[in-house]
Short mmCIF file of C-alpha atoms in Angstrom, two decimals:
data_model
loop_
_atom_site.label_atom_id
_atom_site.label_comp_id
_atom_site.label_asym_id
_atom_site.label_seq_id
_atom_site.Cartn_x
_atom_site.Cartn_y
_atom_site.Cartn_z
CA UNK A 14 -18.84 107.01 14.71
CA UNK A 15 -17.78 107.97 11.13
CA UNK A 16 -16.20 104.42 10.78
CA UNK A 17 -19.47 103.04 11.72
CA UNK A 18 -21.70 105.27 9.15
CA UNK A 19 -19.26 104.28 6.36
CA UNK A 20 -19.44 100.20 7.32
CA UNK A 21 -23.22 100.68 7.55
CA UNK A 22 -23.34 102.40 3.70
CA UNK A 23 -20.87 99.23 2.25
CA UNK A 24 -23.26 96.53 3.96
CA UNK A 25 -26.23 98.65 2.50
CA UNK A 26 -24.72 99.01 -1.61
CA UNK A 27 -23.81 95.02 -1.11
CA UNK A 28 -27.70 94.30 -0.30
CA UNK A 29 -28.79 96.02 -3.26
CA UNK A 30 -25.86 94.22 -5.08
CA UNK A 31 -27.09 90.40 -4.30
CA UNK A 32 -30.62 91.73 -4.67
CA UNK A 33 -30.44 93.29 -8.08
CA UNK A 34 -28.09 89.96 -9.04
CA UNK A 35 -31.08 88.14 -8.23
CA UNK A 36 -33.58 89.73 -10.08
CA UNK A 37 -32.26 90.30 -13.46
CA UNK A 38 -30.79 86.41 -13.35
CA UNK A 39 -32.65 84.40 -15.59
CA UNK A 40 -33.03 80.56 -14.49
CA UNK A 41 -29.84 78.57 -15.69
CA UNK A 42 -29.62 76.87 -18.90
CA UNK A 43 -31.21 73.84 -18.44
CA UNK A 44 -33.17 74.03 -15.14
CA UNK A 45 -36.95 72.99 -16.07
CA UNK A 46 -40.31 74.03 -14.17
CA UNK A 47 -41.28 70.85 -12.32
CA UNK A 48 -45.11 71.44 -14.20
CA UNK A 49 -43.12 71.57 -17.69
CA UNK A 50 -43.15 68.67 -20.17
CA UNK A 51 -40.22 67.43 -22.21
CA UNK A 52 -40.89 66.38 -25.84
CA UNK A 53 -37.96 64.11 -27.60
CA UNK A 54 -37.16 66.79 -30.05
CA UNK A 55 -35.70 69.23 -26.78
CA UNK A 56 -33.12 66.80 -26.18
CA UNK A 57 -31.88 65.35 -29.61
CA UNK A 58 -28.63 66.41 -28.90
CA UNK A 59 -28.38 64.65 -24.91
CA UNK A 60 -29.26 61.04 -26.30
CA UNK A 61 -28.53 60.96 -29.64
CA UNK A 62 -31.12 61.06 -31.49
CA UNK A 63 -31.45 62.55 -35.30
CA UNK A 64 -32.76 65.58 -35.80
CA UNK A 65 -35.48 64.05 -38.06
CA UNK A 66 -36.34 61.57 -35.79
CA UNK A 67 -40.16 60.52 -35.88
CA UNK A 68 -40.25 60.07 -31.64
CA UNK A 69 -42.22 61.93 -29.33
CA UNK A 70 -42.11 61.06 -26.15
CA UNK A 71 -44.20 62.86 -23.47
CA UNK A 72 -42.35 62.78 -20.07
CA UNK A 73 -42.79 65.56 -17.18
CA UNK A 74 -39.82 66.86 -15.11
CA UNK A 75 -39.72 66.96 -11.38
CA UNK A 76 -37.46 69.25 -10.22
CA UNK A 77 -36.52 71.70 -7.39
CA UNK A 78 -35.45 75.83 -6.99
CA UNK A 79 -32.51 76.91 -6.23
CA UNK A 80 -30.96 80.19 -4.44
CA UNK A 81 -28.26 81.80 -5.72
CA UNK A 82 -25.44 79.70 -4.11
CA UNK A 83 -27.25 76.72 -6.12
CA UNK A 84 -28.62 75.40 -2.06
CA UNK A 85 -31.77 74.21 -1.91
CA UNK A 86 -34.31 76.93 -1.21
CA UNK A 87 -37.75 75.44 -2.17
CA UNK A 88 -38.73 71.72 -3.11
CA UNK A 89 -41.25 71.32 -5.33
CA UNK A 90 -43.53 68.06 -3.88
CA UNK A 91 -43.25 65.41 -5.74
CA UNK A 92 -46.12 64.83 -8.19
CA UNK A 93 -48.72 62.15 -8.00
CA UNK A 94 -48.40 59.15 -9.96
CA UNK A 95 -50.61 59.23 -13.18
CA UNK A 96 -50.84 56.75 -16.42
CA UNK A 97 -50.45 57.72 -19.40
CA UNK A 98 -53.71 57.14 -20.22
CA UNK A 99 -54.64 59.72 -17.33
CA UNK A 100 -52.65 62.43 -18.99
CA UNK A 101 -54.86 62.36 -22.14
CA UNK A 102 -56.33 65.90 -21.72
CA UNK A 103 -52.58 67.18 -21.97
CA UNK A 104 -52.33 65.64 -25.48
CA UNK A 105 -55.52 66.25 -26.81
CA UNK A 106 -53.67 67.94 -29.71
CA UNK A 107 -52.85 64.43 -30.78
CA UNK A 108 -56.29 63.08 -31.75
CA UNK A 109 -57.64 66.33 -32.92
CA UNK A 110 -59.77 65.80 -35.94
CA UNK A 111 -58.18 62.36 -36.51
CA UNK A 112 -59.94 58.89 -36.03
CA UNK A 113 -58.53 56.72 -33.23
CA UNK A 114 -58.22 53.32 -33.36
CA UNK A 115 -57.17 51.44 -29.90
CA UNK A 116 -55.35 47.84 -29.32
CA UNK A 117 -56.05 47.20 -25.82
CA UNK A 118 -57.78 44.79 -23.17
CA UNK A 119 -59.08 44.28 -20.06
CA UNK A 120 -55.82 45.47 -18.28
CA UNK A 121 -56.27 49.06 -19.76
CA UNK A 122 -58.17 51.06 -16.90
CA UNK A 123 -57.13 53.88 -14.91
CA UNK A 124 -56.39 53.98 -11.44
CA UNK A 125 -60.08 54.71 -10.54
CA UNK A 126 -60.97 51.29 -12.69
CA UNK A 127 -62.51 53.41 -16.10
CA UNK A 128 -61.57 51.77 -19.25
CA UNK A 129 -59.11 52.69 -21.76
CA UNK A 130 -62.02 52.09 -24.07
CA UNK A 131 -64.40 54.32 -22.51
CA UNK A 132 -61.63 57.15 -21.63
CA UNK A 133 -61.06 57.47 -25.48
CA UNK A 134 -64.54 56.88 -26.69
CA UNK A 135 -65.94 60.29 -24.75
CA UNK A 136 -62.33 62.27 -25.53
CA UNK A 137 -61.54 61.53 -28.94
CA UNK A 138 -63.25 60.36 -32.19
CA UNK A 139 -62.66 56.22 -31.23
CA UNK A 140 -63.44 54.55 -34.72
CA UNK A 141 -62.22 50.27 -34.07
CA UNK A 142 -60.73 48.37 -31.82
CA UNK A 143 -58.24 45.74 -31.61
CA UNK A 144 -57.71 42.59 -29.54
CA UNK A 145 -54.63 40.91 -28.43
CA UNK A 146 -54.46 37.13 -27.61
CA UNK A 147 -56.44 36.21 -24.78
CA UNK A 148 -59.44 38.74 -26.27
CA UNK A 149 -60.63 41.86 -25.66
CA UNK A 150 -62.00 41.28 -21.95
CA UNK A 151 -58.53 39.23 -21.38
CA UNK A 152 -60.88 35.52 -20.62
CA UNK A 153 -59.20 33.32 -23.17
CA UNK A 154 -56.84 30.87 -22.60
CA UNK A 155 -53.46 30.52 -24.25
CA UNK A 156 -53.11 30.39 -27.74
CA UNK A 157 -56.64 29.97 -28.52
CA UNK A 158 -57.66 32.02 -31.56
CA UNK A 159 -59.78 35.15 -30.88
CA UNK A 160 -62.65 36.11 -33.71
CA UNK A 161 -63.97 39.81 -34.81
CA UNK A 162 -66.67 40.97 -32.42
CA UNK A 163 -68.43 43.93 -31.97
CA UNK A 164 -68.07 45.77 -28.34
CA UNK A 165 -71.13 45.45 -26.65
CA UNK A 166 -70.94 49.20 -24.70
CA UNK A 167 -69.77 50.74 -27.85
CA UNK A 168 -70.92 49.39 -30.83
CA UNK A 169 -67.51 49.59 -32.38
CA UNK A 170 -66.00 46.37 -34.68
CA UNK A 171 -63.31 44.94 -32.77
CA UNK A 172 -60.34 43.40 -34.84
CA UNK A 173 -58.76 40.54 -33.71
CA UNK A 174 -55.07 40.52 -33.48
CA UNK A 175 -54.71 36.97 -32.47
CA UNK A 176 -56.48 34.83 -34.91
CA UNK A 177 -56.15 34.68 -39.04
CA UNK A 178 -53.78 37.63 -39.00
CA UNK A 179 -51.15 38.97 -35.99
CA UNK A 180 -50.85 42.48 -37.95
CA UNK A 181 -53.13 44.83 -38.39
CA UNK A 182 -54.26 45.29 -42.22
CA UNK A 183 -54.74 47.38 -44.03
CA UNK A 184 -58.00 47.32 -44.41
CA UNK A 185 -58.24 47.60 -40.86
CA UNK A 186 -55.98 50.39 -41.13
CA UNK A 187 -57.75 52.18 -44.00
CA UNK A 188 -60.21 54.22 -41.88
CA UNK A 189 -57.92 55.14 -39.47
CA UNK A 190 -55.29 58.23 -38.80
CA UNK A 191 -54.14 57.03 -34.89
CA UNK A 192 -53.90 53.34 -33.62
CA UNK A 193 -53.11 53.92 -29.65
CA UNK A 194 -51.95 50.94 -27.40
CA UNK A 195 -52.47 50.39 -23.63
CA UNK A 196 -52.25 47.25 -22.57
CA UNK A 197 -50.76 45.65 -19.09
CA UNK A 198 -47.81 43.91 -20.17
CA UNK A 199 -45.77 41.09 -17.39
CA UNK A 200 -42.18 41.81 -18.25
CA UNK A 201 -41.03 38.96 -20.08
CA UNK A 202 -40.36 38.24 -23.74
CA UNK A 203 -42.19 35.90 -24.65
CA UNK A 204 -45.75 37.57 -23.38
CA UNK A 205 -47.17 38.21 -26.76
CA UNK A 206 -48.28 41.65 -25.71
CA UNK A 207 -44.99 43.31 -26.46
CA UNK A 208 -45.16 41.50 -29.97
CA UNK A 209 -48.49 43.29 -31.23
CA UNK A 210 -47.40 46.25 -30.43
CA UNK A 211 -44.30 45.37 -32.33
CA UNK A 212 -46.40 44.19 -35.62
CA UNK A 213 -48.47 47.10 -35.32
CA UNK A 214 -45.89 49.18 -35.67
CA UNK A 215 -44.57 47.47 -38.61
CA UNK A 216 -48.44 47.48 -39.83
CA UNK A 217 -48.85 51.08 -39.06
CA UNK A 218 -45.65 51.86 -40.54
CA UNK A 219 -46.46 50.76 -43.86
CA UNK A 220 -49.38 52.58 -44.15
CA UNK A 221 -48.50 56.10 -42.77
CA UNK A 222 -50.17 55.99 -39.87
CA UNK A 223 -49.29 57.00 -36.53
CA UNK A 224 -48.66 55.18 -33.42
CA UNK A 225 -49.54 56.57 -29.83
CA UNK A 226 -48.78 54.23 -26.76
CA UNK A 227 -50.27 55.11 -23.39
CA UNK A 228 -47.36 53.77 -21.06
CA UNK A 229 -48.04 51.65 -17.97
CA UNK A 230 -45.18 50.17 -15.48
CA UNK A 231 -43.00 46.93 -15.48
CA UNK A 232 -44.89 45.20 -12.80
CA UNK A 233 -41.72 43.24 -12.19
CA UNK A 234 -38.88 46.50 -12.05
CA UNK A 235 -36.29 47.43 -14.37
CA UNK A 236 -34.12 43.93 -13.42
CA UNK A 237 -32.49 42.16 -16.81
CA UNK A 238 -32.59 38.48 -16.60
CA UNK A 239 -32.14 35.85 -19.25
CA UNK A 240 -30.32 35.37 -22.76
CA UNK A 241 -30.68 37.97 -25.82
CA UNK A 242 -33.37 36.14 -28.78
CA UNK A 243 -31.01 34.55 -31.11
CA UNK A 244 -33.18 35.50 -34.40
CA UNK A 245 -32.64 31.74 -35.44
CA UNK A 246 -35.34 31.22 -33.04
CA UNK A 247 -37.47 33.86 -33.53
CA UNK A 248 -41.09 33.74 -33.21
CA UNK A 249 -44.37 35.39 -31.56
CA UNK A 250 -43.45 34.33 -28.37
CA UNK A 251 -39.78 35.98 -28.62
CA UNK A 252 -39.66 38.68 -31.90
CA UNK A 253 -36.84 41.04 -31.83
CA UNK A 254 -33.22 40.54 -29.49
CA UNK A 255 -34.25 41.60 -26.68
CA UNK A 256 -33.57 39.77 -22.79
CA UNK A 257 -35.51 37.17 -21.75
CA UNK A 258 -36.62 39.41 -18.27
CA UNK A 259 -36.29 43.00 -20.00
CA UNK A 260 -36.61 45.30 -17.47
CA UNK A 261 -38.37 47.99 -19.58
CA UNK A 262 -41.81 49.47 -20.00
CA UNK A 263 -43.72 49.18 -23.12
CA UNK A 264 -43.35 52.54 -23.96
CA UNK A 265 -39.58 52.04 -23.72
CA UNK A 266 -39.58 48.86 -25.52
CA UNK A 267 -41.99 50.79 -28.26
CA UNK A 268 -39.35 53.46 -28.70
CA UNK A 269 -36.31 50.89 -28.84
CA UNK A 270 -38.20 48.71 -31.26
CA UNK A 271 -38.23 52.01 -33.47
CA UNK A 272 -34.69 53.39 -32.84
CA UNK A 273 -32.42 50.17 -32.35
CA UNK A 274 -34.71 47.82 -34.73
CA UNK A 275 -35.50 50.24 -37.30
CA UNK A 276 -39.10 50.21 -37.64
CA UNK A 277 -40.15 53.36 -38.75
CA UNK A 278 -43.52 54.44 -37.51
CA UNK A 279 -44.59 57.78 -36.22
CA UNK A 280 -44.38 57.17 -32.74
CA UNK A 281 -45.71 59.00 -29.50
CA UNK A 282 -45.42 57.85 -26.08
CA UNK A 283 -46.82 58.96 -23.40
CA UNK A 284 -45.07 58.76 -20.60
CA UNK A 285 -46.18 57.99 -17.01
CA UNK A 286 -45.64 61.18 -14.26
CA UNK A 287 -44.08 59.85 -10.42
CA UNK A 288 -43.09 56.25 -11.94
CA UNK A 289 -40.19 54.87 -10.29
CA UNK A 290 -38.98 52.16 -12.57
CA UNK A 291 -37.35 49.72 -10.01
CA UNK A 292 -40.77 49.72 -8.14
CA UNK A 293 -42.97 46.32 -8.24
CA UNK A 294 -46.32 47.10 -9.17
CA UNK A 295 -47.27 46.30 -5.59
CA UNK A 296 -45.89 49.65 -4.86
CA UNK A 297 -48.60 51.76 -7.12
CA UNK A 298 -51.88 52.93 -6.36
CA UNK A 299 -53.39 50.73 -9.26
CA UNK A 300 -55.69 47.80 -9.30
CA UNK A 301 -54.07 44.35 -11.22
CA UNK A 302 -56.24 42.84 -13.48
CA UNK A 303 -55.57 39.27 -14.76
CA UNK A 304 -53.37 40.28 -18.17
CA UNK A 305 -54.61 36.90 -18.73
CA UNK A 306 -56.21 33.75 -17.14
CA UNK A 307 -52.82 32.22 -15.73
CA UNK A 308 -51.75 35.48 -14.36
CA UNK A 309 -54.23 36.22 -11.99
CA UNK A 310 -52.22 38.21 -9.03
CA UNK A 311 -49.28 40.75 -10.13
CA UNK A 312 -46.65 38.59 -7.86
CA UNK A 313 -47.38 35.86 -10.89
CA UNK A 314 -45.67 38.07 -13.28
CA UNK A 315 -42.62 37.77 -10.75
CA UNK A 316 -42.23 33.95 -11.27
CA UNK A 317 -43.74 33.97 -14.54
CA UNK A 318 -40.40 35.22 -16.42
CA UNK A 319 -38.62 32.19 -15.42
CA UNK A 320 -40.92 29.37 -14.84
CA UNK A 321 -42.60 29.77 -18.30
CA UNK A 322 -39.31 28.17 -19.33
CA UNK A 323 -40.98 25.08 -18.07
CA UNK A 324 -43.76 25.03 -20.66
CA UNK A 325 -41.47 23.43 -22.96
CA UNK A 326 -40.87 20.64 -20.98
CA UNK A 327 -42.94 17.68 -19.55
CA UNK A 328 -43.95 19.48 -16.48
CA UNK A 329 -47.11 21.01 -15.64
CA UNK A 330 -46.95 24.64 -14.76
CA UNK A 331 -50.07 24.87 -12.58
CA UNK A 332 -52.26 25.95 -15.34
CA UNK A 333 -55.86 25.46 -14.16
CA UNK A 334 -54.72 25.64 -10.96
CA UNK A 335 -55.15 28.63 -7.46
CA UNK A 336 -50.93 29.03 -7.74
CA UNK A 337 -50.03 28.68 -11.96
CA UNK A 338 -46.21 29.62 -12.45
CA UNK A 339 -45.84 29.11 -8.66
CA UNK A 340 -46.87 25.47 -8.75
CA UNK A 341 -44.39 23.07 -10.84
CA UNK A 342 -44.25 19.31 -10.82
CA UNK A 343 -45.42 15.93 -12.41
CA UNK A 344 -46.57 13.01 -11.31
CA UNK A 345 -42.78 11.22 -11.52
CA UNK A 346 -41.63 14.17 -9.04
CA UNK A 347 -40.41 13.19 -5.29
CA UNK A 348 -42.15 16.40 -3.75
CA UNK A 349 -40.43 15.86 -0.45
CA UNK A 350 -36.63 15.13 -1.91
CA UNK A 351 -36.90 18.10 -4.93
CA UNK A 352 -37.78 21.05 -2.55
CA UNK A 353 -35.62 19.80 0.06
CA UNK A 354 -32.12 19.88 -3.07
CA UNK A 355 -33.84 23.29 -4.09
CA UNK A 356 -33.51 24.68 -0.70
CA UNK A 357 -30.34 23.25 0.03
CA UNK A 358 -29.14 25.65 -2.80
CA UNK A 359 -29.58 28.84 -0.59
CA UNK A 360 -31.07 30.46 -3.60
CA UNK A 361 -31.68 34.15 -2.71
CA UNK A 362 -35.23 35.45 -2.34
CA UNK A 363 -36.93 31.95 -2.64
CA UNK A 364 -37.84 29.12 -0.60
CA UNK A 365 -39.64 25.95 -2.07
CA UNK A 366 -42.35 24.32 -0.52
CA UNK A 367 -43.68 20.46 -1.47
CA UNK A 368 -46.51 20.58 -3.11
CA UNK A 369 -49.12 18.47 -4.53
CA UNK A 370 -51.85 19.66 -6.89
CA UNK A 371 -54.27 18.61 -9.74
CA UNK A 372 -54.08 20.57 -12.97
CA UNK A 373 -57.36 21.28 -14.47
CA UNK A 374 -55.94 22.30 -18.10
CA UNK A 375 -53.25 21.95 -20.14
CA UNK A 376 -50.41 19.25 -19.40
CA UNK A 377 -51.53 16.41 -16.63
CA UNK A 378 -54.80 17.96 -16.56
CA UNK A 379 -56.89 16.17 -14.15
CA UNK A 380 -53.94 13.90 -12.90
CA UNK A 381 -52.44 14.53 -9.12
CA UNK A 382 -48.83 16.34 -9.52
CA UNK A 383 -46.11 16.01 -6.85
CA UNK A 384 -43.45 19.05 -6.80
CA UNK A 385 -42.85 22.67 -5.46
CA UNK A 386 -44.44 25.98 -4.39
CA UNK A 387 -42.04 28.47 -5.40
CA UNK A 388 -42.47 31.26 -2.59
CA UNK A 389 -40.99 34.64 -3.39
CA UNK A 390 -39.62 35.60 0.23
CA UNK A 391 -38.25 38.46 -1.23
CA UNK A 392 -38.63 39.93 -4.58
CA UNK A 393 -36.26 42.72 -4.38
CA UNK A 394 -33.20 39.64 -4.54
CA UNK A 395 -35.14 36.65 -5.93
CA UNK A 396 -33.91 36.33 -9.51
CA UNK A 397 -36.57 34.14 -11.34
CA UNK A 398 -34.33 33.03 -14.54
CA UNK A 399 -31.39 32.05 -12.45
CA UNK A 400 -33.99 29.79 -10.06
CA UNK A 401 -35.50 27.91 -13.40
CA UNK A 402 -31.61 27.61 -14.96
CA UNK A 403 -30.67 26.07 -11.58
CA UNK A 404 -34.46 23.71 -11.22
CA UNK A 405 -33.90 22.67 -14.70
CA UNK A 406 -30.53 21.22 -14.12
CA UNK A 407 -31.62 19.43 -11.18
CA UNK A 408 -34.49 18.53 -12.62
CA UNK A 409 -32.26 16.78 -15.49
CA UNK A 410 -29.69 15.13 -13.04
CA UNK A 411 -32.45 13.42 -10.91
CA UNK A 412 -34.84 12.53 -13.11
CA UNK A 413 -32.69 11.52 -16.46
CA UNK A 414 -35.94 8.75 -17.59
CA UNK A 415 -38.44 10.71 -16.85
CA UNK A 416 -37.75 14.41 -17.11
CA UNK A 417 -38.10 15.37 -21.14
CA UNK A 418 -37.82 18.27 -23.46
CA UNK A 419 -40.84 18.59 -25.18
CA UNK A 420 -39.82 18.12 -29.32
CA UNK A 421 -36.30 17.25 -28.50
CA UNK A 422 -34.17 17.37 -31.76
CA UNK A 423 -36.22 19.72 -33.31
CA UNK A 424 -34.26 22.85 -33.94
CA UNK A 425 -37.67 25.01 -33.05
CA UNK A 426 -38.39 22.92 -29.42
CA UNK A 427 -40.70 24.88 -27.75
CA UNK A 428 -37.91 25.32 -24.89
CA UNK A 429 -35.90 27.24 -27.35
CA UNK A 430 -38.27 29.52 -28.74
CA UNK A 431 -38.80 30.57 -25.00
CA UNK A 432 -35.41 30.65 -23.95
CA UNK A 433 -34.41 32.38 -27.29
CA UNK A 434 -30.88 30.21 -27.64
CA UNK A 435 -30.57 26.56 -27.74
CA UNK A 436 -28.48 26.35 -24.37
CA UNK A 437 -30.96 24.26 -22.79
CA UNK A 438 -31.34 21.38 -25.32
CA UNK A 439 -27.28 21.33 -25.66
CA UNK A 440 -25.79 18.03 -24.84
CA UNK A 441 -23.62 19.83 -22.76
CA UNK A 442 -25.76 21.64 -20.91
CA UNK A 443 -24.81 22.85 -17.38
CA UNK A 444 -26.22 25.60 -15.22
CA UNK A 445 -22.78 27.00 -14.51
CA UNK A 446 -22.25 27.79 -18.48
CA UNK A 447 -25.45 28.62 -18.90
CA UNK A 448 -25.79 31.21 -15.90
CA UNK A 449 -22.63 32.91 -17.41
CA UNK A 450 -23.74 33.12 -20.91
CA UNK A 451 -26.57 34.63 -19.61
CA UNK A 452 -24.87 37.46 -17.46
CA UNK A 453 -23.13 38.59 -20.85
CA UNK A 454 -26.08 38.74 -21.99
CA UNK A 455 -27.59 40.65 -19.37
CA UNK A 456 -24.72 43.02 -19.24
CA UNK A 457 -25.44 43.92 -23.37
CA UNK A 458 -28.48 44.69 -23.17
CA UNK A 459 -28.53 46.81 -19.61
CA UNK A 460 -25.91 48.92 -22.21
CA UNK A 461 -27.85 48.49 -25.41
CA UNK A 462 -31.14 49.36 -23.67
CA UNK A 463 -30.01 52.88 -21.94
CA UNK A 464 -30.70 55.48 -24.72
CA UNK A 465 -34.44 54.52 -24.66
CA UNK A 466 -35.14 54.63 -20.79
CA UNK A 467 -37.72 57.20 -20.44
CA UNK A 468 -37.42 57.49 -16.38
CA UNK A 469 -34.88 57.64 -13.99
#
């Protein structure tokens, strides 16, 4: 009986042991509450960044409790998926007693459809706005110049980024302390989107005021496709050396244009919460909005990053058409024959379809087309670059008096400002070569791009 009192007083004094252990335990270094958010300054010494560095970026951290023998004990649920323009009340700090200018369009709504425009002009003191190509509403057509308006709702002037100047001025710039971006981008380089951002930066740079970008996803995932820009080529379609299919959000780009290129604007981001970078923007609760009149559906954007390669060729694209980017021929084009060689390539994630169609603008416009339907059977494997490498070479072997590069011998050919390199208008050209240059390149940047990757 003694034995037993004595074991029954050691079980006892270890309880209170473990319990007081508990209790005056402070949370680990480096846990985070899930609610908590994580400015760039907290981890300057993780990635690399200066201490003086002019980046803020705004990201929450999910995360879960843990008992004492680090097992799980409680998992926080994950949080919803929010915008950054939706987490504007959190950063109202920001915009306090500062005048707000905004470069945005059409594509910049929250998931509940409210403008970007309309968001900022009841929470902050919205002074101007800015347009990108295609115009503030996102109805004009490629490379048509946009004019200064007024907003109709608003009554604010509305610069225009895409028509006498690309940059803001500074005139435009002169009443203003904040110029915020949220705009839809597609994914691919040569989308000018990414590029006024990139100029405003420089803009905003040089006359000390600050940038804020509200980020949005990669419709198209975090995949790298494509060759690095060759600066010999540089040009609003293709600015800085970055892959053809970048994988990155424009918040990430924004922050790598600063960092890696050097452009040295007081930068905020503001990150998105619950986004899952290798998601397709199928996969989020949000509502697509043309980003601009030949990329009316978000599964566009997933052909768009490689068939846009055919804009500098005699082809027609399917501009003015139900299917652009998914619809590519000319009238010298065996439907039949071409999809059937296409197929016979057992490209993953694709299958071709003949196809016959009418383009109402641009190249062949109102003359019958024979070629392919590129169906995207499954996006997760279809690799859009590789399929327009491996169409353009076939293309080129079949069709050696008809098929043409549009300003061939001309060092700036429209197919090389797209492609950023001069691979395709090489003599030598073969899709072999040119599918291996491209996976160095593709392996460079995955590397060169990972210190600015904002989610995981």
């Amino acid at each position: 009986m003694k034995n037993k009192k004595i074991c029954f007083i050691a079980m006892a004094i270890l309880c209170f042991e473990m319990l007081l252990s508990c209790v005056s335990h402070p949370k680990t270094k480096g846990e985070v509450d899930a609610n908590e958010t994580l400015n760039i300054s907290d981890t300057q010494d993780n990635i690399g960044i200066p201490k003086e560095d002019k980046t803020n970026v705004e990201t929450p951290r999910d995360g879960a409790t843990t008992d004492i023998n680090n097992e799980p004990n409680e998992t926080v649920p994950v949080e919803p998926f929010l915008l950054g323009i939706e987490r504007i009340d959190e950063y109202a700090h920001l915009f306090s007693g500062k005048r707000v200018g905004l470069i945005t369009n059409a594509t910049g709504i929250d998931k509940a459809g409210r403008s970007s425009i309309d968001i900022l002009y009841e929470k902050v003191n919205l002074v101007a706005l800015f347009s990108p190509e295609h115009g503030i509403r996102g109805s004009e057509t490629a490379g048509k110049t946009v004019s200064h308006s007024i907003d109709k709702k608003t009554g604010l002037p509305v610069y225009s980024l895409y028509g006498n100047t690309k940059r803001p001025t500074t005139d435009m710039l002169r009443k203003i302390d904040v110029l915020c971006f949220d705009i839809q981008d597609v994914g691919a380089r040569f989308y000018t989107y990414i590029w006024t951002l990139c100029y405003a930066m420089e803009a905003c740079a040089e006359n000390n005021v600050e940038v804020v970008v509200f980020d949005r996803p990669n419709p198209i995932g975090n995949t790298v496709e494509g060759a690095i820009l060759q600066l010999e080529y540089r040009s609003f379609v293709g600015y800085l050396p970055i892959a053809q299919r970048h994988g990155m959000t424009v918040g990430e780009l924004a922050y790598m244009f600063q960092k890696e290129f050097k452009i040295h604007s007081k930068l905020t981001i503001i990150s998105m919460q619950g986004y899952e970078p290798a998601k397709y923007f199928s996969e989020y609760p949000l509502m697509w909005i043309p980003t601009s009149p030949n990329i009316p559906h978000a599964e566009t954007a997933i052909v768009y990053s490689g068939m846009c390669l055919f804009e500098g060729v005699n082809l027609s694209v399917g501009r003015g058409t139900t299917m652009p980017f998914e619809y590519i021929g000319a009238p010298y084009i065996d439907a039949e024959d071409f999809s059937e060689k296409l197929n016979a390539l057992n490209l993953e994630g694709v299958f071709f379809y003949p196809a016959y169609f009418t383009p109402t603008d641009s190249l062949y416009k109102g003359v019958a087309c024979n070629g392919i339907q590129v169906i995207v059977t499954d996006k997760n494997k279809f690799k859009s670059v590789k399929t327009a490498v491996q169409m353009f070479a076939l293309l080129k072997k079949d069709y050696p008096s008809h098929f043409k590069i549009t300003d061939q011998g001309y060092k700036l050919a429209s197919i090389n400002l797209l492609s950023g390199t001069n691979w395709f208008t090489a003599s030598d050209f073969s899709a072999e070569h040119t599918l291996e240059r491209m996976e160095n390149d593709v392996a460079r940047f995955e590397e060169q791009r990972k210190p600015y990757l904002l989610y995981e």
